[in-house]
Structures are given as structure tokens and as C-alpha cells.
mmCIF file of C-alpha atoms in Angstrom:
data_model
loop_
_atom_site.group_PDB
_atom_site.id
_atom_site.type_symbol
_atom_site.label_atom_id
_atom_site.label_comp_id
_atom_site.label_asym_id
_atom_site.label_seq_id
_atom_site.Cartn_x
_atom_site.Cartn_y
_atom_site.Cartn_z
ATOM 1 C CA MET A 21 -7.831 -16.991 0.740
ATOM 2 C CA HIS A 22 -6.555 -17.054 4.305
ATOM 3 C CA PHE A 23 -3.005 -18.123 4.779
ATOM 4 C CA LEU A 24 -3.445 -18.463 8.497
ATOM 5 C CA SER A 25 -6.403 -20.000 10.399
ATOM 6 C CA ASP A 26 -8.862 -17.582 11.814
ATOM 7 C CA GLU A 27 -7.707 -18.540 15.298
ATOM 8 C CA LEU A 28 -4.081 -17.853 14.609
ATOM 9 C CA ASP A 29 -4.832 -14.676 12.755
ATOM 10 C CA ASN A 30 -6.913 -13.347 15.690
ATOM 11 C CA TYR A 31 -4.038 -14.309 18.020
ATOM 12 C CA VAL A 32 -1.495 -12.357 15.888
ATOM 13 C CA THR A 33 -3.780 -9.323 15.811
ATOM 14 C CA LEU A 34 -4.477 -9.372 19.516
ATOM 15 C CA HIS A 35 -0.835 -9.506 20.310
ATOM 16 C CA SER A 36 0.087 -6.634 18.058
ATOM 17 C CA GLU A 37 -0.321 -2.869 18.675
ATOM 18 C CA ASN A 38 -3.914 -1.677 19.023
ATOM 19 C CA GLU A 39 -5.729 -0.085 16.154
ATOM 20 C CA PRO A 40 -5.748 3.768 16.697
ATOM 21 C CA GLU A 41 -9.233 5.198 17.400
ATOM 22 C CA LEU A 42 -9.295 7.303 14.133
ATOM 23 C CA LEU A 43 -8.509 4.215 12.108
ATOM 24 C CA GLU A 44 -11.147 2.176 13.874
ATOM 25 C CA GLN A 45 -13.578 4.891 12.813
ATOM 26 C CA LEU A 46 -12.316 4.775 9.222
ATOM 27 C CA ASN A 47 -12.357 0.986 9.111
ATOM 28 C CA ARG A 48 -15.968 0.864 10.303
ATOM 29 C CA GLU A 49 -17.282 3.646 7.923
ATOM 30 C CA THR A 50 -15.500 1.954 5.037
ATOM 31 C CA HIS A 51 -17.354 -1.404 5.761
ATOM 32 C CA GLN A 52 -20.610 0.539 6.195
ATOM 33 C CA LYS A 53 -20.541 2.733 3.115
ATOM 34 C CA ILE A 54 -18.001 1.819 0.593
ATOM 35 C CA LEU A 55 -17.924 -1.006 -1.951
ATOM 36 C CA GLN A 56 -15.335 -3.792 -1.679
ATOM 37 C CA PRO A 57 -14.218 -3.005 1.926
ATOM 38 C CA ARG A 58 -11.850 -5.917 1.805
ATOM 39 C CA MET A 59 -9.421 -3.695 -0.068
ATOM 40 C CA LEU A 60 -8.843 -1.839 3.117
ATOM 41 C CA SER A 61 -5.406 -2.679 4.709
ATOM 42 C CA GLY A 62 -7.061 -3.390 8.043
ATOM 43 C CA HIS A 63 -5.803 -3.572 11.663
ATOM 44 C CA PHE A 64 -2.859 -5.996 11.450
ATOM 45 C CA GLN A 65 -1.414 -4.991 8.045
ATOM 46 C CA GLY A 66 -1.904 -1.328 9.110
ATOM 47 C CA ARG A 67 0.207 -1.863 12.144
ATOM 48 C CA VAL A 68 2.865 -3.491 9.864
ATOM 49 C CA LEU A 69 2.868 -0.431 7.612
ATOM 50 C CA SER A 70 3.049 1.866 10.576
ATOM 51 C CA MET A 71 6.042 -0.056 12.090
ATOM 52 C CA LEU A 72 7.910 -0.042 8.814
ATOM 53 C CA SER A 73 7.350 3.621 8.342
ATOM 54 C CA LYS A 74 8.491 4.411 11.856
ATOM 55 C CA ILE A 75 11.712 2.434 11.320
ATOM 56 C CA ILE A 76 12.306 4.211 7.973
ATOM 57 C CA HIS A 77 11.231 7.556 9.278
ATOM 58 C CA PRO A 78 10.723 8.820 5.613
ATOM 59 C CA THR A 79 10.800 12.529 4.538
ATOM 60 C CA ASN A 80 8.692 11.757 1.408
ATOM 61 C CA ILE A 81 6.255 8.956 0.838
ATOM 62 C CA LEU A 82 4.519 7.946 -2.351
ATOM 63 C CA GLU A 83 1.343 5.842 -2.276
ATOM 64 C CA VAL A 84 -0.268 4.370 -5.474
ATOM 65 C CA GLY A 85 -3.745 3.511 -4.677
ATOM 66 C CA THR A 86 -5.467 5.527 -1.773
ATOM 67 C CA TYR A 87 -8.795 3.760 -1.538
ATOM 68 C CA THR A 88 -10.287 5.206 1.675
ATOM 69 C CA GLY A 89 -6.930 6.437 3.081
ATOM 70 C CA TYR A 90 -6.397 3.748 5.785
ATOM 71 C CA ALA A 91 -2.944 2.766 4.715
ATOM 72 C CA THR A 92 -2.071 6.429 4.029
ATOM 73 C CA LEU A 93 -2.655 7.331 7.711
ATOM 74 C CA CYS A 94 -0.731 4.315 8.845
ATOM 75 C CA LEU A 95 2.268 5.210 6.753
ATOM 76 C CA ALA A 96 1.960 8.870 7.965
ATOM 77 C CA GLU A 97 2.680 7.721 11.565
ATOM 78 C CA GLY A 98 6.419 7.396 10.693
ATOM 79 C CA LEU A 99 6.664 10.568 8.586
ATOM 80 C CA ALA A 100 9.474 13.019 9.407
ATOM 81 C CA GLU A 101 8.270 16.307 10.912
ATOM 82 C CA ASN A 102 8.780 18.169 7.635
ATOM 83 C CA GLY A 103 7.725 15.254 5.524
ATOM 84 C CA SER A 104 5.018 14.757 2.852
ATOM 85 C CA ILE A 105 2.839 12.081 1.340
ATOM 86 C CA ASP A 106 1.719 11.977 -2.226
ATOM 87 C CA THR A 107 -1.195 9.611 -2.641
ATOM 88 C CA ILE A 108 -2.659 8.690 -5.964
ATOM 89 C CA ASP A 109 -6.135 7.352 -6.824
ATOM 90 C CA ASN A 110 -8.445 7.477 -9.788
ATOM 91 C CA GLU A 111 -11.782 7.088 -7.847
ATOM 92 C CA GLU A 112 -13.250 10.562 -7.690
ATOM 93 C CA GLU A 113 -16.173 9.493 -5.518
ATOM 94 C CA LEU A 114 -13.703 8.598 -2.756
ATOM 95 C CA PHE A 115 -11.768 11.890 -2.748
ATOM 96 C CA ASP A 116 -13.953 13.712 -0.122
ATOM 97 C CA PHE A 117 -14.191 10.588 2.022
ATOM 98 C CA GLN A 118 -10.369 10.332 2.175
ATOM 99 C CA ARG A 119 -10.002 14.018 2.940
ATOM 100 C CA LYS A 120 -12.427 13.912 5.782
ATOM 101 C CA TYR A 121 -10.226 11.435 7.587
ATOM 102 C CA PHE A 122 -6.920 13.096 6.540
ATOM 103 C CA ASP A 123 -8.216 16.329 8.045
ATOM 104 C CA LYS A 124 -8.995 14.525 11.300
ATOM 105 C CA SER A 125 -5.449 13.399 11.514
ATOM 106 C CA PRO A 126 -2.304 15.264 12.612
ATOM 107 C CA TRP A 127 -0.911 15.001 9.110
ATOM 108 C CA SER A 128 -3.645 16.832 7.208
ATOM 109 C CA ARG A 129 -1.357 19.459 5.659
ATOM 110 C CA GLN A 130 1.207 16.937 4.757
ATOM 111 C CA ILE A 131 -0.935 14.686 2.683
ATOM 112 C CA THR A 132 -1.507 15.703 -0.988
ATOM 113 C CA GLN A 133 -4.239 13.744 -2.974
ATOM 114 C CA HIS A 134 -3.632 13.287 -6.586
ATOM 115 C CA LEU A 135 -6.775 12.293 -8.676
ATOM 116 C CA GLY A 136 -6.129 10.361 -11.868
ATOM 117 C CA ASP A 137 -3.991 7.724 -13.527
ATOM 118 C CA GLY A 138 -0.788 6.882 -11.698
ATOM 119 C CA LEU A 139 1.163 6.433 -14.921
ATOM 120 C CA ASP A 140 0.375 10.061 -15.873
ATOM 121 C CA ILE A 141 0.830 11.546 -12.382
ATOM 122 C CA ILE A 142 4.047 9.899 -11.252
ATOM 123 C CA PRO A 143 6.313 11.366 -13.979
ATOM 124 C CA LYS A 144 5.093 14.860 -12.955
ATOM 125 C CA LEU A 145 6.314 14.434 -9.416
ATOM 126 C CA SER A 146 9.664 15.972 -8.690
ATOM 127 C CA LYS A 147 10.502 14.662 -5.203
ATOM 128 C CA LYS A 148 12.909 11.960 -4.199
ATOM 129 C CA TYR A 149 11.046 9.246 -2.124
ATOM 130 C CA ASP A 150 12.196 7.267 0.882
ATOM 131 C CA LEU A 151 9.117 4.994 0.985
ATOM 132 C CA VAL A 152 6.662 3.915 -1.653
ATOM 133 C CA PHE A 153 3.540 1.858 -1.267
ATOM 134 C CA ILE A 154 2.108 0.260 -4.465
ATOM 135 C CA ASP A 155 -1.370 -1.096 -3.977
ATOM 136 C CA ALA A 156 -3.496 -0.333 -7.068
ATOM 137 C CA ASP A 157 -3.926 -1.367 -10.734
ATOM 138 C CA LYS A 158 -2.007 -4.631 -10.482
ATOM 139 C CA GLU A 159 -1.658 -4.864 -14.262
ATOM 140 C CA ASN A 160 0.598 -1.799 -14.127
ATOM 141 C CA TYR A 161 2.835 -2.918 -11.207
ATOM 142 C CA ILE A 162 5.761 -3.437 -13.459
ATOM 143 C CA ASN A 163 5.320 -0.083 -15.148
ATOM 144 C CA TYR A 164 4.954 1.659 -11.791
ATOM 145 C CA PHE A 165 8.173 -0.048 -10.480
ATOM 146 C CA HIS A 166 10.228 1.117 -13.435
ATOM 147 C CA LEU A 167 8.953 4.650 -13.094
ATOM 148 C CA ILE A 168 9.457 4.805 -9.340
ATOM 149 C CA VAL A 169 12.933 3.258 -8.929
ATOM 150 C CA PRO A 170 14.828 6.271 -10.330
ATOM 151 C CA MET A 171 12.847 8.493 -8.080
ATOM 152 C CA MET A 172 13.968 6.687 -4.866
ATOM 153 C CA ASN A 173 16.739 7.661 -2.469
ATOM 154 C CA LYS A 174 19.448 4.967 -1.938
ATOM 155 C CA GLY A 175 18.205 2.732 0.814
ATOM 156 C CA GLY A 176 14.606 3.646 0.152
ATOM 157 C CA ILE A 177 11.881 1.039 0.453
ATOM 158 C CA ILE A 178 9.182 -0.019 -2.006
ATOM 159 C CA LEU A 179 6.273 -1.950 -0.493
ATOM 160 C CA SER A 180 4.094 -3.921 -2.865
ATOM 161 C CA ASP A 181 0.760 -5.296 -1.769
ATOM 162 C CA ASN A 182 -1.326 -8.322 -2.877
ATOM 163 C CA VAL A 183 1.656 -10.083 -4.499
ATOM 164 C CA LEU A 184 0.248 -13.636 -3.505
ATOM 165 C CA TRP A 185 -3.041 -12.713 -5.105
ATOM 166 C CA SER A 186 -5.256 -15.027 -3.036
ATOM 167 C CA GLY A 187 -2.795 -17.903 -3.722
ATOM 168 C CA LYS A 188 -3.376 -17.692 -7.545
ATOM 169 C CA VAL A 189 0.425 -17.345 -7.952
ATOM 170 C CA LEU A 190 0.600 -21.057 -7.085
ATOM 171 C CA GLU A 191 -2.130 -22.252 -9.402
ATOM 172 C CA GLU A 192 -1.883 -23.203 -13.111
ATOM 173 C CA LEU A 193 -2.049 -19.942 -14.997
ATOM 174 C CA ASN A 194 -5.260 -19.289 -16.997
ATOM 175 C CA PRO A 195 -4.052 -17.617 -20.274
ATOM 176 C CA LYS A 196 -6.958 -15.145 -19.923
ATOM 177 C CA ASP A 197 -5.906 -14.181 -16.409
ATOM 178 C CA ILE A 198 -3.769 -11.120 -17.183
ATOM 179 C CA THR A 199 -3.537 -9.859 -13.564
ATOM 180 C CA THR A 200 -2.015 -13.077 -12.263
ATOM 181 C CA LYS A 201 0.299 -13.216 -15.180
ATOM 182 C CA ILE A 202 1.639 -9.707 -14.438
ATOM 183 C CA LEU A 203 1.984 -10.398 -10.752
ATOM 184 C CA LEU A 204 4.032 -13.502 -11.484
ATOM 185 C CA GLU A 205 6.294 -11.466 -13.765
ATOM 186 C CA TYR A 206 6.422 -8.645 -11.163
ATOM 187 C CA ASN A 207 7.421 -10.986 -8.332
ATOM 188 C CA GLN A 208 10.223 -12.420 -10.563
ATOM 189 C CA LEU A 209 11.402 -8.935 -11.475
ATOM 190 C CA LEU A 210 11.714 -8.027 -7.875
ATOM 191 C CA LYS A 211 13.775 -11.134 -7.235
ATOM 192 C CA GLU A 212 16.111 -10.540 -10.204
ATOM 193 C CA ASP A 213 16.405 -6.859 -10.564
ATOM 194 C CA GLU A 214 19.856 -5.834 -9.337
ATOM 195 C CA ARG A 215 18.735 -2.322 -8.295
ATOM 196 C CA VAL A 216 16.798 -3.770 -5.283
ATOM 197 C CA GLU A 217 16.964 -6.490 -2.747
ATOM 198 C CA THR A 218 13.644 -7.997 -1.806
ATOM 199 C CA VAL A 219 11.885 -10.159 0.741
ATOM 200 C CA LEU A 220 8.311 -11.325 0.238
ATOM 201 C CA LEU A 221 6.312 -11.466 3.521
ATOM 202 C CA PRO A 222 3.187 -13.767 3.712
ATOM 203 C CA ILE A 223 1.196 -10.967 5.419
ATOM 204 C CA ARG A 224 -2.441 -10.950 4.502
ATOM 205 C CA ASP A 225 -2.431 -11.279 0.654
ATOM 206 C CA GLY A 226 1.351 -10.972 0.376
ATOM 207 C CA LEU A 227 3.609 -7.875 1.018
ATOM 208 C CA THR A 228 6.958 -7.404 -0.691
ATOM 209 C CA VAL A 229 9.627 -5.288 0.849
ATOM 210 C CA SER A 230 12.182 -4.143 -1.733
ATOM 211 C CA ARG A 231 15.176 -1.929 -0.613
ATOM 212 C CA ILE A 232 17.013 0.270 -3.200
ATOM 213 C CA ARG A 233 20.612 -0.748 -3.301
#
């Protein structure tokens, strides 16, 4: 579902920062070789992630859902000089693909890949995070949120992707559609949880920005 017309979407992209060359290569190879390339953040959302990271200038970033590493590299653009990124994914076949592009970037040594289930890995991390990007395993968004909030520095930002779920959040809920049900509950949680203040941006498939109070 496109929330903007193709013409307006193209105008927005053309009048935003250009896509870096390395990310152009990553974008192209993802579409050529990897299943479900629509999962990639892409040019415009990638520039949004980059801008937010540069504004926050985080020391530690946590990403839940690496896919091919596009968003990881966008977030890395704002990373503090001594900063780090922990990125989690359970797709073993994408591990080397991700690493190839991480190693081509200036942040190779600052990016740590974690292979496995986020619910198992997150409790083992001992850092305090300034920026978190949740973009995998929608049915566990609520579980990730409750795990992550205590690990955040005050004023830290949690970004949650796909919260509009192709517009399904506006449709009559199919009782068998567990993912949409969870996302509806998650969006309400972000609105009501007193630990965060939240704004939902209608960017691409919906991006929520939640700030730790």
C-alpha cells in the first residue's frame, strides 16, 4: 500500500539527500539476489534514519532485524566516534552478505552481528542504548519493547517500523490475523505507556518515534 502517490513519493525522494554510493550498491544487489527485497528500508526511509541518527548522535545503537544491513549502515552515519551497533537477525544465509557491506563501510569494526532470536540475545546485552530500531518479528514487538526500555538511556529513542502494516491497522480485524492484532496493541501501548512519548510518522509503512522520558 502506498500512502503517497508515486509522483509525490518521487518528488519527496528527489528533494531529499542523495543515496550514498555504497547503499546504492547494497540496494541493487539486494533486489538482484535476495528474497523479499521490499523489506529493505530504501532511499527515502534510509535518509530519514540517517538524519535521526545524526541528530541523536548515539554512542550505542541496537537494531532488531538486520535483513541485508541497509538500515544498519544508515543508522551508523550518526554514530559517535567511539560508538557501537549491535544488530540482531536470525537469517543465517544473510550473515555473510551483511558483513560484506559492513566491511566496505567506515563502521566495520563498530558493527557487531548477532545471529539468533532477539528475545534470547537482547537480555544478554549489557550496554545502555541511545537509539534502537525495531524492524523484525512483528508478533514480538511488545516483548521487545518491554525488554528494551530498561536498557535505554534517558532521552533515548526507539524507532519502530511497519506500524501501519500496509493500512491493515484501519481495516476490520480478521481474528486469525495475529500480526495485525499485535501491531494494533503495540501502537496503543506506545501511546499510553508513561515511560515514553511517541509520534507516529506516516513514512513508508509507518515509523514510530518514541522518546524515553
